């Protein structure tokens, strides 16, 4: 709970230099709904990335501000080179990465914090978007084109709830938004640049374990509505196949539940209630398999889906 917060302002009210100074000292208290992250780092690319990608998020300043997580990305000398390490409350859960990967490391580390410690929700590895008050959940393994499709839909009128995880309330059945930058990799970066030349991107990290990685800024509309939960209506399992024609099929509910559970980080923590919540979600949603080779065809299909009467 917030206590004696003296002021709240958008991160865009800080210059990159001012943000870098704050990150080097007490850290910035950044509200990334539904969490508050206290972030520290003396590495310049971290300030550059936050300034480019979170301008619409709130910075809290004052005394006794509560943060859900205290995280940092720090330089560390290793053999003959400088690398970076991610810490949460002094704990380093990962092996060091290349110094130039510091910003991407921060994003990956914040994902880990949420999936490892936030068990109020059932968390499912998926992209999540909303249109017309209805949510589509896109669970998919790496390489399926999930993030590319997620970015394209956000840039075409869908509200982003998350690129990485669905936060499912096991009691209400609603999905809690957690809109953070969309992680794009390799060819997807240029595909989305071509689709939306005016879109804002963060630092590029090359030669990572995932290849070249770059993050896309969340739409202002998604940030403005970040406190508004919504009800799932569809579960779509996407798969990209280069140059393939669009192909859509109904996924049997039982198969959808098994696949959804396999993409969940923590449904087992909730026991029977977690299983029943996921079963109810699948029962109430239309479940589909989607194969696509062209983004424009996939976007059109999702638009038609959203326009289908309730």
PDB file of N, CA and C in Angstrom, residues 88-173:
ATOM      1  N   UNK A  88      17.300  -9.266  -7.404  1.00  0.00           N
ATOM      2  CA  UNK A  88      16.070  -8.921  -6.720  1.00  0.00           C
ATOM      3  C   UNK A  88      16.326  -9.066  -5.228  1.00  0.00           C
ATOM      4  N   UNK A  89      16.248  -7.946  -4.513  1.00  0.00           N
ATOM      5  CA  UNK A  89      16.546  -7.944  -3.073  1.00  0.00           C
ATOM      6  C   UNK A  89      17.893  -8.602  -2.776  1.00  0.00           C
ATOM      7  N   UNK A  90      18.882  -8.343  -3.629  1.00  0.00           N
ATOM      8  CA  UNK A  90      20.217  -8.867  -3.413  1.00  0.00           C
ATOM      9  C   UNK A  90      20.433 -10.276  -3.921  1.00  0.00           C
ATOM     10  N   UNK A  91      19.368 -10.952  -4.343  1.00  0.00           N
ATOM     11  CA  UNK A  91      19.460 -12.323  -4.848  1.00  0.00           C
ATOM     12  C   UNK A  91      19.679 -12.295  -6.351  1.00  0.00           C
ATOM     13  N   UNK A  92      20.654 -13.068  -6.823  1.00  0.00           N
ATOM     14  CA  UNK A  92      20.975 -13.129  -8.251  1.00  0.00           C
ATOM     15  C   UNK A  92      20.542 -14.493  -8.803  1.00  0.00           C
ATOM     16  N   UNK A  93      19.339 -14.570  -9.410  1.00  0.00           N
ATOM     17  CA  UNK A  93      18.818 -15.870  -9.842  1.00  0.00           C
ATOM     18  C   UNK A  93      19.378 -16.374 -11.164  1.00  0.00           C
ATOM     19  N   UNK A  94      20.078 -15.505 -11.925  1.00  0.00           N
ATOM     20  CA  UNK A  94      20.534 -15.884 -13.262  1.00  0.00           C
ATOM     21  C   UNK A  94      22.038 -15.716 -13.390  1.00  0.00           C
ATOM     22  N   UNK A  95      22.605 -16.433 -14.343  1.00  0.00           N
ATOM     23  CA  UNK A  95      24.007 -16.222 -14.679  1.00  0.00           C
ATOM     24  C   UNK A  95      24.145 -14.869 -15.371  1.00  0.00           C
ATOM     25  N   UNK A  96      25.301 -14.230 -15.260  1.00  0.00           N
ATOM     26  CA  UNK A  96      25.486 -12.914 -15.891  1.00  0.00           C
ATOM     27  C   UNK A  96      25.311 -12.969 -17.405  1.00  0.00           C
ATOM     28  N   UNK A  97      24.915 -11.824 -17.965  1.00  0.00           N
ATOM     29  CA  UNK A  97      24.791 -11.683 -19.413  1.00  0.00           C
ATOM     30  C   UNK A  97      25.739 -10.599 -19.901  1.00  0.00           C
ATOM     31  N   UNK A  98      25.870 -10.481 -21.205  1.00  0.00           N
ATOM     32  CA  UNK A  98      26.723  -9.454 -21.786  1.00  0.00           C
ATOM     33  C   UNK A  98      26.255  -8.070 -21.349  1.00  0.00           C
ATOM     34  N   UNK A  99      27.181  -7.168 -21.182  1.00  0.00           N
ATOM     35  CA  UNK A  99      26.886  -5.811 -20.697  1.00  0.00           C
ATOM     36  C   UNK A  99      25.830  -5.123 -21.567  1.00  0.00           C
ATOM     37  N   UNK A 100      25.886  -5.324 -22.877  1.00  0.00           N
ATOM     38  CA  UNK A 100      24.954  -4.669 -23.794  1.00  0.00           C
ATOM     39  C   UNK A 100      23.534  -5.220 -23.695  1.00  0.00           C
ATOM     40  N   UNK A 101      23.351  -6.313 -22.978  1.00  0.00           N
ATOM     41  CA  UNK A 101      22.027  -6.918 -22.828  1.00  0.00           C
ATOM     42  C   UNK A 101      21.320  -6.432 -21.563  1.00  0.00           C
ATOM     43  N   UNK A 102      21.843  -5.394 -20.927  1.00  0.00           N
ATOM     44  CA  UNK A 102      21.338  -4.986 -19.611  1.00  0.00           C
ATOM     45  C   UNK A 102      19.855  -4.640 -19.632  1.00  0.00           C
ATOM     46  N   UNK A 103      19.408  -3.909 -20.666  1.00  0.00           N
ATOM     47  CA  UNK A 103      17.995  -3.539 -20.650  1.00  0.00           C
ATOM     48  C   UNK A 103      17.087  -4.758 -20.862  1.00  0.00           C
ATOM     49  N   UNK A 104      17.446  -5.600 -21.840  1.00  0.00           N
ATOM     50  CA  UNK A 104      16.662  -6.819 -22.050  1.00  0.00           C
ATOM     51  C   UNK A 104      16.659  -7.683 -20.794  1.00  0.00           C
ATOM     52  N   UNK A 105      17.805  -7.712 -20.087  1.00  0.00           N
ATOM     53  CA  UNK A 105      17.916  -8.484 -18.847  1.00  0.00           C
ATOM     54  C   UNK A 105      16.927  -7.960 -17.804  1.00  0.00           C
ATOM     55  N   UNK A 106      16.771  -6.646 -17.729  1.00  0.00           N
ATOM     56  CA  UNK A 106      15.809  -6.062 -16.793  1.00  0.00           C
ATOM     57  C   UNK A 106      14.397  -6.554 -17.104  1.00  0.00           C
ATOM     58  N   UNK A 107      14.000  -6.511 -18.369  1.00  0.00           N
ATOM     59  CA  UNK A 107      12.653  -6.955 -18.744  1.00  0.00           C
ATOM     60  C   UNK A 107      12.457  -8.434 -18.420  1.00  0.00           C
ATOM     61  N   UNK A 108      13.436  -9.270 -18.766  1.00  0.00           N
ATOM     62  CA  UNK A 108      13.322 -10.693 -18.471  1.00  0.00           C
ATOM     63  C   UNK A 108      13.275 -10.928 -16.965  1.00  0.00           C
ATOM     64  N   UNK A 109      14.068 -10.168 -16.225  1.00  0.00           N
ATOM     65  CA  UNK A 109      14.081 -10.328 -14.771  1.00  0.00           C
ATOM     66  C   UNK A 109      12.760  -9.939 -14.137  1.00  0.00           C
ATOM     67  N   UNK A 110      12.137  -8.856 -14.621  1.00  0.00           N
ATOM     68  CA  UNK A 110      10.833  -8.465 -14.073  1.00  0.00           C
ATOM     69  C   UNK A 110       9.776  -9.524 -14.375  1.00  0.00           C
ATOM     70  N   UNK A 111       9.856 -10.157 -15.550  1.00  0.00           N
ATOM     71  CA  UNK A 111       8.944 -11.272 -15.836  1.00  0.00           C
ATOM     72  C   UNK A 111       9.112 -12.379 -14.806  1.00  0.00           C
ATOM     73  N   UNK A 112      10.369 -12.688 -14.511  1.00  0.00           N
ATOM     74  CA  UNK A 112      10.659 -13.751 -13.552  1.00  0.00           C
ATOM     75  C   UNK A 112      10.097 -13.406 -12.168  1.00  0.00           C
ATOM     76  N   UNK A 113      10.206 -12.169 -11.744  1.00  0.00           N
ATOM     77  CA  UNK A 113       9.667 -11.751 -10.442  1.00  0.00           C
ATOM     78  C   UNK A 113       8.179 -12.041 -10.351  1.00  0.00           C
ATOM     79  N   UNK A 114       7.454 -11.658 -11.392  1.00  0.00           N
ATOM     80  CA  UNK A 114       6.000 -11.827 -11.375  1.00  0.00           C
ATOM     81  C   UNK A 114       5.623 -13.305 -11.384  1.00  0.00           C
ATOM     82  N   UNK A 115       6.221 -14.079 -12.282  1.00  0.00           N
ATOM     83  CA  UNK A 115       5.827 -15.485 -12.394  1.00  0.00           C
ATOM     84  C   UNK A 115       6.283 -16.314 -11.190  1.00  0.00           C
ATOM     85  N   UNK A 116       7.339 -15.877 -10.521  1.00  0.00           N
ATOM     86  CA  UNK A 116       7.866 -16.645  -9.387  1.00  0.00           C
ATOM     87  C   UNK A 116       7.183 -16.322  -8.063  1.00  0.00           C
ATOM     88  N   UNK A 117       6.661 -15.106  -7.929  1.00  0.00           N
ATOM     89  CA  UNK A 117       6.196 -14.673  -6.610  1.00  0.00           C
ATOM     90  C   UNK A 117       4.761 -14.171  -6.551  1.00  0.00           C
ATOM     91  N   UNK A 118       4.117 -13.909  -7.677  1.00  0.00           N
ATOM     92  CA  UNK A 118       2.767 -13.338  -7.644  1.00  0.00           C
ATOM     93  C   UNK A 118       1.730 -14.434  -7.836  1.00  0.00           C
ATOM     94  N   UNK A 119       1.338 -15.063  -6.734  1.00  0.00           N
ATOM     95  CA  UNK A 119       0.411 -16.185  -6.807  1.00  0.00           C
ATOM     96  C   UNK A 119      -1.019 -15.792  -6.457  1.00  0.00           C
ATOM     97  N   UNK A 120      -1.288 -14.488  -6.392  1.00  0.00           N
ATOM     98  CA  UNK A 120      -2.679 -14.048  -6.272  1.00  0.00           C
ATOM     99  C   UNK A 120      -3.446 -14.474  -7.517  1.00  0.00           C
ATOM    100  N   UNK A 121      -2.752 -14.467  -8.654  1.00  0.00           N
ATOM    101  CA  UNK A 121      -3.349 -14.846  -9.925  1.00  0.00           C
ATOM    102  C   UNK A 121      -2.822 -16.209 -10.369  1.00  0.00           C
ATOM    103  N   UNK A 122      -3.557 -16.820 -11.285  1.00  0.00           N
ATOM    104  CA  UNK A 122      -3.012 -17.932 -12.068  1.00  0.00           C
ATOM    105  C   UNK A 122      -2.307 -17.287 -13.257  1.00  0.00           C
ATOM    106  N   UNK A 123      -1.041 -17.558 -13.420  1.00  0.00           N
ATOM    107  CA  UNK A 123      -0.281 -16.937 -14.506  1.00  0.00           C
ATOM    108  C   UNK A 123      -0.077 -17.940 -15.636  1.00  0.00           C
ATOM    109  N   UNK A 124      -0.363 -17.489 -16.840  1.00  0.00           N
ATOM    110  CA  UNK A 124      -0.252 -18.335 -18.028  1.00  0.00           C
ATOM    111  C   UNK A 124       0.653 -17.636 -19.029  1.00  0.00           C
ATOM    112  N   UNK A 125       1.635 -18.351 -19.545  1.00  0.00           N
ATOM    113  CA  UNK A 125       2.537 -17.775 -20.542  1.00  0.00           C
ATOM    114  C   UNK A 125       1.763 -17.554 -21.836  1.00  0.00           C
ATOM    115  N   UNK A 126       1.446 -16.305 -22.114  1.00  0.00           N
ATOM    116  CA  UNK A 126       0.635 -15.996 -23.291  1.00  0.00           C
ATOM    117  C   UNK A 126       0.621 -14.496 -23.523  1.00  0.00           C
ATOM    118  N   UNK A 127       0.285 -14.127 -24.735  1.00  0.00           N
ATOM    119  CA  UNK A 127      -0.072 -12.736 -25.013  1.00  0.00           C
ATOM    120  C   UNK A 127      -1.561 -12.579 -24.697  1.00  0.00           C
ATOM    121  N   UNK A 128      -1.952 -11.362 -24.287  1.00  0.00           N
ATOM    122  CA  UNK A 128      -3.345 -11.113 -23.916  1.00  0.00           C
ATOM    123  C   UNK A 128      -3.746  -9.732 -24.424  1.00  0.00           C
ATOM    124  N   UNK A 129      -4.859  -9.694 -25.172  1.00  0.00           N
ATOM    125  CA  UNK A 129      -5.350  -8.428 -25.700  1.00  0.00           C
ATOM    126  C   UNK A 129      -6.864  -8.358 -25.538  1.00  0.00           C
ATOM    127  N   UNK A 130      -7.376  -7.122 -25.620  1.00  0.00           N
ATOM    128  CA  UNK A 130      -8.822  -6.915 -25.433  1.00  0.00           C
ATOM    129  C   UNK A 130      -9.356  -5.982 -26.495  1.00  0.00           C
ATOM    130  N   UNK A 131     -10.567  -6.270 -26.932  1.00  0.00           N
ATOM    131  CA  UNK A 131     -11.275  -5.369 -27.845  1.00  0.00           C
ATOM    132  C   UNK A 131     -12.770  -5.526 -27.605  1.00  0.00           C
ATOM    133  N   UNK A 132     -13.455  -4.407 -27.467  1.00  0.00           N
ATOM    134  CA  UNK A 132     -14.893  -4.451 -27.237  1.00  0.00           C
ATOM    135  C   UNK A 132     -15.270  -5.101 -25.921  1.00  0.00           C
ATOM    136  N   UNK A 133     -14.355  -5.038 -24.942  1.00  0.00           N
ATOM    137  CA  UNK A 133     -14.645  -5.606 -23.638  1.00  0.00           C
ATOM    138  C   UNK A 133     -14.377  -7.086 -23.522  1.00  0.00           C
ATOM    139  N   UNK A 134     -13.879  -7.718 -24.595  1.00  0.00           N
ATOM    140  CA  UNK A 134     -13.614  -9.158 -24.574  1.00  0.00           C
ATOM    141  C   UNK A 134     -12.132  -9.434 -24.807  1.00  0.00           C
ATOM    142  N   UNK A 135     -11.629 -10.422 -24.100  1.00  0.00           N
ATOM    143  CA  UNK A 135     -10.195 -10.723 -24.081  1.00  0.00           C
ATOM    144  C   UNK A 135      -9.899 -11.947 -24.929  1.00  0.00           C
ATOM    145  N   UNK A 136      -8.803 -11.868 -25.679  1.00  0.00           N
ATOM    146  CA  UNK A 136      -8.261 -13.038 -26.356  1.00  0.00           C
ATOM    147  C   UNK A 136      -6.933 -13.403 -25.694  1.00  0.00           C
ATOM    148  N   UNK A 137      -6.776 -14.666 -25.390  1.00  0.00           N
ATOM    149  CA  UNK A 137      -5.550 -15.203 -24.798  1.00  0.00           C
ATOM    150  C   UNK A 137      -4.833 -16.003 -25.878  1.00  0.00           C
ATOM    151  N   UNK A 138      -3.539 -15.717 -26.058  1.00  0.00           N
ATOM    152  CA  UNK A 138      -2.736 -16.349 -27.106  1.00  0.00           C
ATOM    153  C   UNK A 138      -1.584 -17.123 -26.481  1.00  0.00           C
ATOM    154  N   UNK A 139      -1.827 -18.342 -25.985  1.00  0.00           N
ATOM    155  CA  UNK A 139      -0.713 -19.121 -25.436  1.00  0.00           C
ATOM    156  C   UNK A 139       0.054 -19.793 -26.567  1.00  0.00           C
ATOM    157  N   UNK A 140       1.364 -19.757 -26.473  1.00  0.00           N
ATOM    158  CA  UNK A 140       2.165 -20.345 -27.544  1.00  0.00           C
ATOM    159  C   UNK A 140       3.608 -20.461 -27.108  1.00  0.00           C
ATOM    160  N   UNK A 141       4.315 -21.475 -27.601  1.00  0.00           N
ATOM    161  CA  UNK A 141       5.739 -21.629 -27.277  1.00  0.00           C
ATOM    162  C   UNK A 141       6.581 -20.640 -28.063  1.00  0.00           C
ATOM    163  N   UNK A 142       7.857 -20.469 -27.696  1.00  0.00           N
ATOM    164  CA  UNK A 142       8.753 -19.588 -28.463  1.00  0.00           C
ATOM    165  C   UNK A 142       8.829 -20.017 -29.918  1.00  0.00           C
ATOM    166  N   UNK A 143       8.895 -19.015 -30.807  1.00  0.00           N
ATOM    167  CA  UNK A 143       8.998 -19.314 -32.221  1.00  0.00           C
ATOM    168  C   UNK A 143       7.679 -19.454 -32.937  1.00  0.00           C
ATOM    169  N   UNK A 144       6.576 -19.277 -32.214  1.00  0.00           N
ATOM    170  CA  UNK A 144       5.244 -19.453 -32.806  1.00  0.00           C
ATOM    171  C   UNK A 144       4.722 -18.179 -33.459  1.00  0.00           C
ATOM    172  N   UNK A 145       5.422 -17.065 -33.290  1.00  0.00           N
ATOM    173  CA  UNK A 145       4.953 -15.800 -33.830  1.00  0.00           C
ATOM    174  C   UNK A 145       3.997 -15.069 -32.914  1.00  0.00           C
ATOM    175  N   UNK A 146       3.932 -15.486 -31.652  1.00  0.00           N
ATOM    176  CA  UNK A 146       2.998 -14.901 -30.691  1.00  0.00           C
ATOM    177  C   UNK A 146       3.242 -13.413 -30.496  1.00  0.00           C
ATOM    178  N   UNK A 147       4.478 -13.021 -30.233  1.00  0.00           N
ATOM    179  CA  UNK A 147       4.763 -11.617 -29.936  1.00  0.00           C
ATOM    180  C   UNK A 147       4.596 -10.731 -31.167  1.00  0.00           C
ATOM    181  N   UNK A 148       4.965 -11.246 -32.336  1.00  0.00           N
ATOM    182  CA  UNK A 148       4.763 -10.486 -33.576  1.00  0.00           C
ATOM    183  C   UNK A 148       3.279 -10.227 -33.793  1.00  0.00           C
ATOM    184  N   UNK A 149       2.479 -11.257 -33.627  1.00  0.00           N
ATOM    185  CA  UNK A 149       1.035 -11.123 -33.774  1.00  0.00           C
ATOM    186  C   UNK A 149       0.468 -10.186 -32.720  1.00  0.00           C
ATOM    187  N   UNK A 150       0.955 -10.306 -31.484  1.00  0.00           N
ATOM    188  CA  UNK A 150       0.512  -9.437 -30.392  1.00  0.00           C
ATOM    189  C   UNK A 150       0.796  -7.973 -30.721  1.00  0.00           C
ATOM    190  N   UNK A 151       2.010  -7.682 -31.189  1.00  0.00           N
ATOM    191  CA  UNK A 151       2.367  -6.308 -31.539  1.00  0.00           C
ATOM    192  C   UNK A 151       1.483  -5.780 -32.659  1.00  0.00           C
ATOM    193  N   UNK A 152       1.259  -6.601 -33.670  1.00  0.00           N
ATOM    194  CA  UNK A 152       0.445  -6.174 -34.806  1.00  0.00           C
ATOM    195  C   UNK A 152      -0.986  -5.875 -34.378  1.00  0.00           C
ATOM    196  N   UNK A 153      -1.545  -6.698 -33.506  1.00  0.00           N
ATOM    197  CA  UNK A 153      -2.911  -6.459 -33.037  1.00  0.00           C
ATOM    198  C   UNK A 153      -2.980  -5.187 -32.196  1.00  0.00           C
ATOM    199  N   UNK A 154      -1.982  -4.973 -31.328  1.00  0.00           N
ATOM    200  CA  UNK A 154      -1.980  -3.741 -30.527  1.00  0.00           C
ATOM    201  C   UNK A 154      -1.927  -2.509 -31.428  1.00  0.00           C
ATOM    202  N   UNK A 155      -1.189  -2.604 -32.507  1.00  0.00           N
ATOM    203  CA  UNK A 155      -1.062  -1.477 -33.428  1.00  0.00           C
ATOM    204  C   UNK A 155      -2.272  -1.328 -34.348  1.00  0.00           C
ATOM    205  N   UNK A 156      -3.227  -2.259 -34.208  1.00  0.00           N
ATOM    206  CA  UNK A 156      -4.435  -2.218 -35.032  1.00  0.00           C
ATOM    207  C   UNK A 156      -5.700  -2.243 -34.176  1.00  0.00           C
ATOM    208  N   UNK A 157      -5.665  -1.488 -33.070  1.00  0.00           N
ATOM    209  CA  UNK A 157      -6.881  -1.230 -32.328  1.00  0.00           C
ATOM    210  C   UNK A 157      -7.183  -2.125 -31.154  1.00  0.00           C
ATOM    211  N   UNK A 158      -6.325  -3.086 -30.858  1.00  0.00           N
ATOM    212  CA  UNK A 158      -6.530  -3.933 -29.687  1.00  0.00           C
ATOM    213  C   UNK A 158      -5.788  -3.342 -28.487  1.00  0.00           C
ATOM    214  N   UNK A 159      -6.388  -3.476 -27.308  1.00  0.00           N
ATOM    215  CA  UNK A 159      -5.724  -3.038 -26.077  1.00  0.00           C
ATOM    216  C   UNK A 159      -4.812  -4.154 -25.576  1.00  0.00           C
ATOM    217  N   UNK A 160      -3.558  -3.822 -25.325  1.00  0.00           N
ATOM    218  CA  UNK A 160      -2.615  -4.798 -24.803  1.00  0.00           C
ATOM    219  C   UNK A 160      -2.792  -4.952 -23.301  1.00  0.00           C
ATOM    220  N   UNK A 161      -3.023  -6.191 -22.866  1.00  0.00           N
ATOM    221  CA  UNK A 161      -3.008  -6.501 -21.435  1.00  0.00           C
ATOM    222  C   UNK A 161      -1.647  -7.054 -21.033  1.00  0.00           C
ATOM    223  N   UNK A 162      -1.052  -7.854 -21.906  1.00  0.00           N
ATOM    224  CA  UNK A 162       0.305  -8.341 -21.663  1.00  0.00           C
ATOM    225  C   UNK A 162       0.810  -9.067 -22.903  1.00  0.00           C
ATOM    226  N   UNK A 163       2.107  -8.964 -23.132  1.00  0.00           N
ATOM    227  CA  UNK A 163       2.747  -9.743 -24.178  1.00  0.00           C
ATOM    228  C   UNK A 163       3.252 -11.072 -23.641  1.00  0.00           C
ATOM    229  N   UNK A 164       3.401 -11.189 -22.329  1.00  0.00           N
ATOM    230  CA  UNK A 164       4.089 -12.335 -21.749  1.00  0.00           C
ATOM    231  C   UNK A 164       3.227 -13.248 -20.888  1.00  0.00           C
ATOM    232  N   UNK A 165       2.209 -12.689 -20.222  1.00  0.00           N
ATOM    233  CA  UNK A 165       1.479 -13.539 -19.277  1.00  0.00           C
ATOM    234  C   UNK A 165       0.055 -13.051 -19.049  1.00  0.00           C
ATOM    235  N   UNK A 166      -0.856 -14.013 -18.969  1.00  0.00           N
ATOM    236  CA  UNK A 166      -2.214 -13.725 -18.538  1.00  0.00           C
ATOM    237  C   UNK A 166      -2.258 -13.860 -17.025  1.00  0.00           C
ATOM    238  N   UNK A 167      -2.760 -12.816 -16.359  1.00  0.00           N
ATOM    239  CA  UNK A 167      -2.940 -12.854 -14.901  1.00  0.00           C
ATOM    240  C   UNK A 167      -4.420 -13.101 -14.638  1.00  0.00           C
ATOM    241  N   UNK A 168      -4.773 -14.360 -14.440  1.00  0.00           N
ATOM    242  CA  UNK A 168      -6.169 -14.776 -14.294  1.00  0.00           C
ATOM    243  C   UNK A 168      -6.566 -14.800 -12.825  1.00  0.00           C
ATOM    244  N   UNK A 169      -7.573 -14.018 -12.479  1.00  0.00           N
ATOM    245  CA  UNK A 169      -8.109 -14.024 -11.118  1.00  0.00           C
ATOM    246  C   UNK A 169      -8.941 -15.296 -10.958  1.00  0.00           C
ATOM    247  N   UNK A 170      -8.539 -16.219 -10.060  1.00  0.00           N
ATOM    248  CA  UNK A 170      -9.250 -17.490  -9.958  1.00  0.00           C
ATOM    249  C   UNK A 170     -10.651 -17.361  -9.363  1.00  0.00           C
ATOM    250  N   UNK A 171     -10.951 -16.225  -8.751  1.00  0.00           N
ATOM    251  CA  UNK A 171     -12.276 -16.026  -8.154  1.00  0.00           C
ATOM    252  C   UNK A 171     -13.241 -15.388  -9.152  1.00  0.00           C
ATOM    253  N   UNK A 172     -12.827 -14.268  -9.740  1.00  0.00           N
ATOM    254  CA  UNK A 172     -13.722 -13.546 -10.648  1.00  0.00           C
ATOM    255  C   UNK A 172     -13.676 -14.073 -12.077  1.00  0.00           C
ATOM    256  N   UNK A 173     -12.578 -14.734 -12.444  1.00  0.00           N
ATOM    257  CA  UNK A 173     -12.413 -15.188 -13.818  1.00  0.00           C
ATOM    258  C   UNK A 173     -11.952 -14.094 -14.765  1.00  0.00           C
TER     259      UNK A 173
END
